[in-house]
Amino acid sequence: MGGSTHFSVFLLVAIILLCSSSKTVNATCYASEKQALMDFKKDLEDPFGRLSSWIHDVDCCKWEGVVCSNRSGRVIQLHLQSPVRVIGYFGVPEFQDEIVVESPLSGKISHSLKNLTHLRYLDLSQNNFSGIPIPSFFGSLRSLRYLNLSRAGFQGMVPYQLGNLSSLRTLSIGGQSSSLRDVSDLQVDNLQWLAGLSNLERLGMSRVNLSTASNWLEVINTIPSLVEIHLSSCQLDLISHHHHGRDAFVFHANFSSLTVLDLSRNFFGHLIPRWIFGLTALASLDLSENWFEGPLPRDLWNLTSLKHLDLSTNQLNGSLPDELIHLNNLISLNLRWNQFEGFLEGIWNWSSLASLDLSVNNFATFLPSQLSTLTALISLNLGANQFRGSIPSSIANISNLQHLDLSFNNLNSSLPSEVFTLKDLITLGASRNHLNGPIPSTVGNCTKLEHLALSHNALSSIPSNLGRCTKLKYVSLGRQYSSLSDASALQVDNLQWMVGLSNLEHLDMSGVNLSTASNWLEVINMIPSLVEIYLSYCQLDLISHHLGRDTFVFHANFSSLTVLDLSGNFLGYVIPRWIFGLSALASLDLSFTSFEGPLPRDLRNLTSLKLLDLSSTI
Ligand SMILES: *[C@@H]1O[C@H](CO)[C@@H](O)[C@H](O)[C@H]1NC(C)=O
Ligand SMILES: *[C@@H]1O[C@H](CO)[C@@H](O)[C@H](O)[C@H]1NC(C)=O
Ligand SMILES: *[C@@H]1O[C@H](CO)[C@@H](O)[C@H](O)[C@H]1NC(C)=O
Ligand SMILES: *[C@@H]1O[C@H](CO)[C@@H](O)[C@H](O)[C@H]1NC(C)=O
Ligand SMILES: *[C@@H]1O[C@H](CO)[C@@H](O)[C@H](O)[C@H]1NC(C)=O
Ligand SMILES: *[C@@H]1O[C@H](CO)[C@@H](O)[C@H](O)[C@H]1NC(C)=O
Ligand SMILES: *[C@@H]1O[C@H](CO)[C@@H](O)[C@H](O)[C@H]1NC(C)=O
Ligand SMILES: *[C@@H]1O[C@H](CO)[C@@H](O)[C@H](O)[C@H]1NC(C)=O
Ligand SMILES: *[C@@H]1O[C@H](CO)[C@@H](O)[C@H](O)[C@H]1NC(C)=O
Ligand SMILES: *[C@@H]1O[C@H](CO)[C@@H](O)[C@H](O)[C@H]1NC(C)=O
Ligand SMILES: *[C@@H]1O[C@H](CO)[C@@H](O)[C@H](O)[C@H]1NC(C)=O
Ligand SMILES: *[C@@H]1O[C@H](CO)[C@@H](O)[C@H](O)[C@H]1NC(C)=O
């Protein structure tokens, strides 16, 4: 009997489940909620038709961006963030900084949203509500657990009514720290209302002006549930209201579960506040651009869970202590733009470290061969220090390396051929050192190479194997010369190999002797992708093989060219006519050439020209 009761209960439950799941499929929205959404749409401007599926005859649960509860049919989520496109900053992989909003919504935000009483999730980020404040009635959407209004163009005072959203787990307003161009005109005078969000886990208020919200830290400290805090570029002031001087600042952080803390770009000054080092659960800490000074504090070693540490653009100094080794969970470490010096101690054996940036510091030692113990590295930037000696060939052991920057140092060896066994290499920068000897022909093994910067060295030859690196976009091999008498050791007899570089955009071979590479122009003309050409002081000769002045008809295929620098060459007496066909040209440098006579009328065709240098022509 017991068994059959259990069986019928089971059957009943199964039927109920079946019924409710079939309701799932057919869930239709409430008429009142559909009407509320229609009213909401009416007040919006939607030039890109993102809400074109929001039509009366269609169940609103099927509208783009609308999510209904499977059980109740109520609208519970609105996903209305605009898609974006991230534009990489040419040649510098880490600055992927321009974010373009693809199809923003704008206009007004109707109060009708209040009728969506079950709304738990509202994402209006990355739209363009420029000129209007965040509606204070959002404070009455009491079911909200997720509210994302970041990068949406809202302006003015953030309404304190948001403090009534006591179920909120995520609040994101303002901008994002990762984008340089991101701005926000939001302001908070007093952050007290935030204390009402007693369940808040993730707080993002980057780029909200908190300069007068002097109690920000005390308020945040009343919310122990916090796991993420993003307060980048908030004009926070740590000093003025903790006026007991540098060391007496005792504060205990109650948000001890915090895993992400971003306080970058606030210009705190002086010492890194000690309470930060008590947050032992931290996995990500960004204190960049704050003008902190002094040596790395010992308490830093307590943060053994750290995976990402960014202390770049401060005034930290001293050497890297052995104890750094305790941070052996690090995936990325950025100490760029400080005043660190001494030996590279304590950074070895980090088996997870994928990105290390020690650029723009005062390191002046030899490059240690222990670098090769960082076998997980993908990106290594040691540029703009005073490292000297040779590039250790053991660097080839870092077999996943994609980005290596050693430029602006005092390295004076040859380029070890082992470097080019790094088959995943995308970026190699070693400009402005004293490197000598040939560029090894093994460079041709780096078929993923996109960015090669070896200019301003004392290299002796360029191998034709370079032509096998067909992904190259950026090649800089020259050095700056100021007069023709500056003889260059670097000579290229034939540029034919370059023809294969069909992705090349930037070519700088200034100062390389191309006097015997008589086909230079024909070769370059087979690379229509070129955008910038720098061939100053290359001993180029245009005349000899192009039979005199006016008969020279040539059509330039590189029609996207914006920069052409042919200064310091003997190119005949008449400016070649094809140059005036380069209608995208913004910068033209023909100084120190042999051209003579009046300015040609065709110069007027270069309507994009911003910089024209014809000085010291004859
Ligand atoms: C929203 O609710 C209010 C009060 O319940 C009601 O008066 C109003 O008509 C509703 N609006 C819509 C669009 O349903
Ligand atoms: C509703 O059910 C579908 C299908 O089972 C599922 O994919 C979806 O995530 C559910 N939606 C919610 C809000 O739970
Ligand atoms: C945002 O809207 C303002 C005014 O409505 C307009 O001037 C601006 O160009 C828009 N920005 C974008 C990115 O659409
Ligand atoms: C808020 O939206 C932005 C842009 O859509 C997104 O990048 C960010 O991760 C969101 N914030 C949170 C906490 O989900
Ligand atoms: C928050 O809600 C309470 C109760 O509904 C209400 O009395 C109060 O005015 C609201 N406060 C704000 C700031 O909206
Ligand atoms: C931030 O707010 C303060 C106080 O209102 C104001 O003086 C300051 O100019 C604001 N900063 C910016 C960058 O708008
Ligand atoms: C922080 O926690 C301490 C002890 O755990 C408690 O005494 C204090 O009131 C808390 N501070 C705040 C601002 O909640
Ligand atoms: C770091 O750990 C040491 C040793 O356990 C301890 O004495 C010190 O107070 C800790 N620092 C902080 C800021 O909690
Ligand atoms: C580090 O900087 C501080 C202040 O900026 C200075 O007093 C100290 O001498 C510097 N230390 C070293 C090792 O350069
Ligand atoms: C790094 O690891 C090697 C071998 O795994 C070990 O011999 C060496 O002592 C370690 N170095 C440090 C500084 O821990
Ligand atoms: C690298 O290139 C050289 C010369 O071009 C060639 O002999 C060698 O086999 C290549 N090595 C690898 C690992 O591909
Ligand atoms: C410059 O423009 C004029 C008028 O459009 C045209 O006749 C001439 O061919 C152009 N010159 C060059 C070099 O393209």
Coordinates of N, CA, C and O and ligand atoms in Angstrom, one line a residue, residues 187 189 209 211-212 235, ligand 6:
Q187 N 27.1 62.1 -10.4 CA 27.6 62.6 -9.1 C 26.9 62.1 -7.9 O 25.7 61.9 -8.0
D189 N 26.7 63.2 -3.8 CA 27.2 64.0 -2.7 C 27.3 63.3 -1.4 O 28.2 63.5 -0.6
N209 N 31.4 60.9 -9.9 CA 32.1 61.9 -9.1 C 31.7 61.8 -7.6 O 30.6 62.2 -7.2
S211 N 33.6 63.1 -5.2 CA 34.6 63.9 -4.5 C 34.0 64.5 -3.2 O 34.8 64.8 -2.2
T212 N 32.7 64.7 -3.1 CA 32.2 65.3 -1.9 C 31.5 64.2 -1.0 O 31.0 64.5 0.1
Q235 N 37.3 60.3 -8.1 CA 37.8 61.5 -7.4 C 37.7 61.2 -5.9 O 37.4 62.1 -5.1
Ligands
LIG6 C1 33.2 66.7 -9.1 O1 32.3 67.3 -8.1 C2 32.9 68.4 -7.5 C3 31.9 68.8 -6.4 O2 30.6 69.0 -7.0 C4 33.2 69.5 -8.5 O3 33.8 70.6 -7.8 C5 34.2 68.9 -9.5 O4 34.4 69.9 -10.5 C6 33.6 67.7 -10.1 N1 34.6 67.1 -11.0 C7 34.4 66.9 -12.3 C8 35.6 66.3 -13.0 O5 33.4 67.2 -12.8

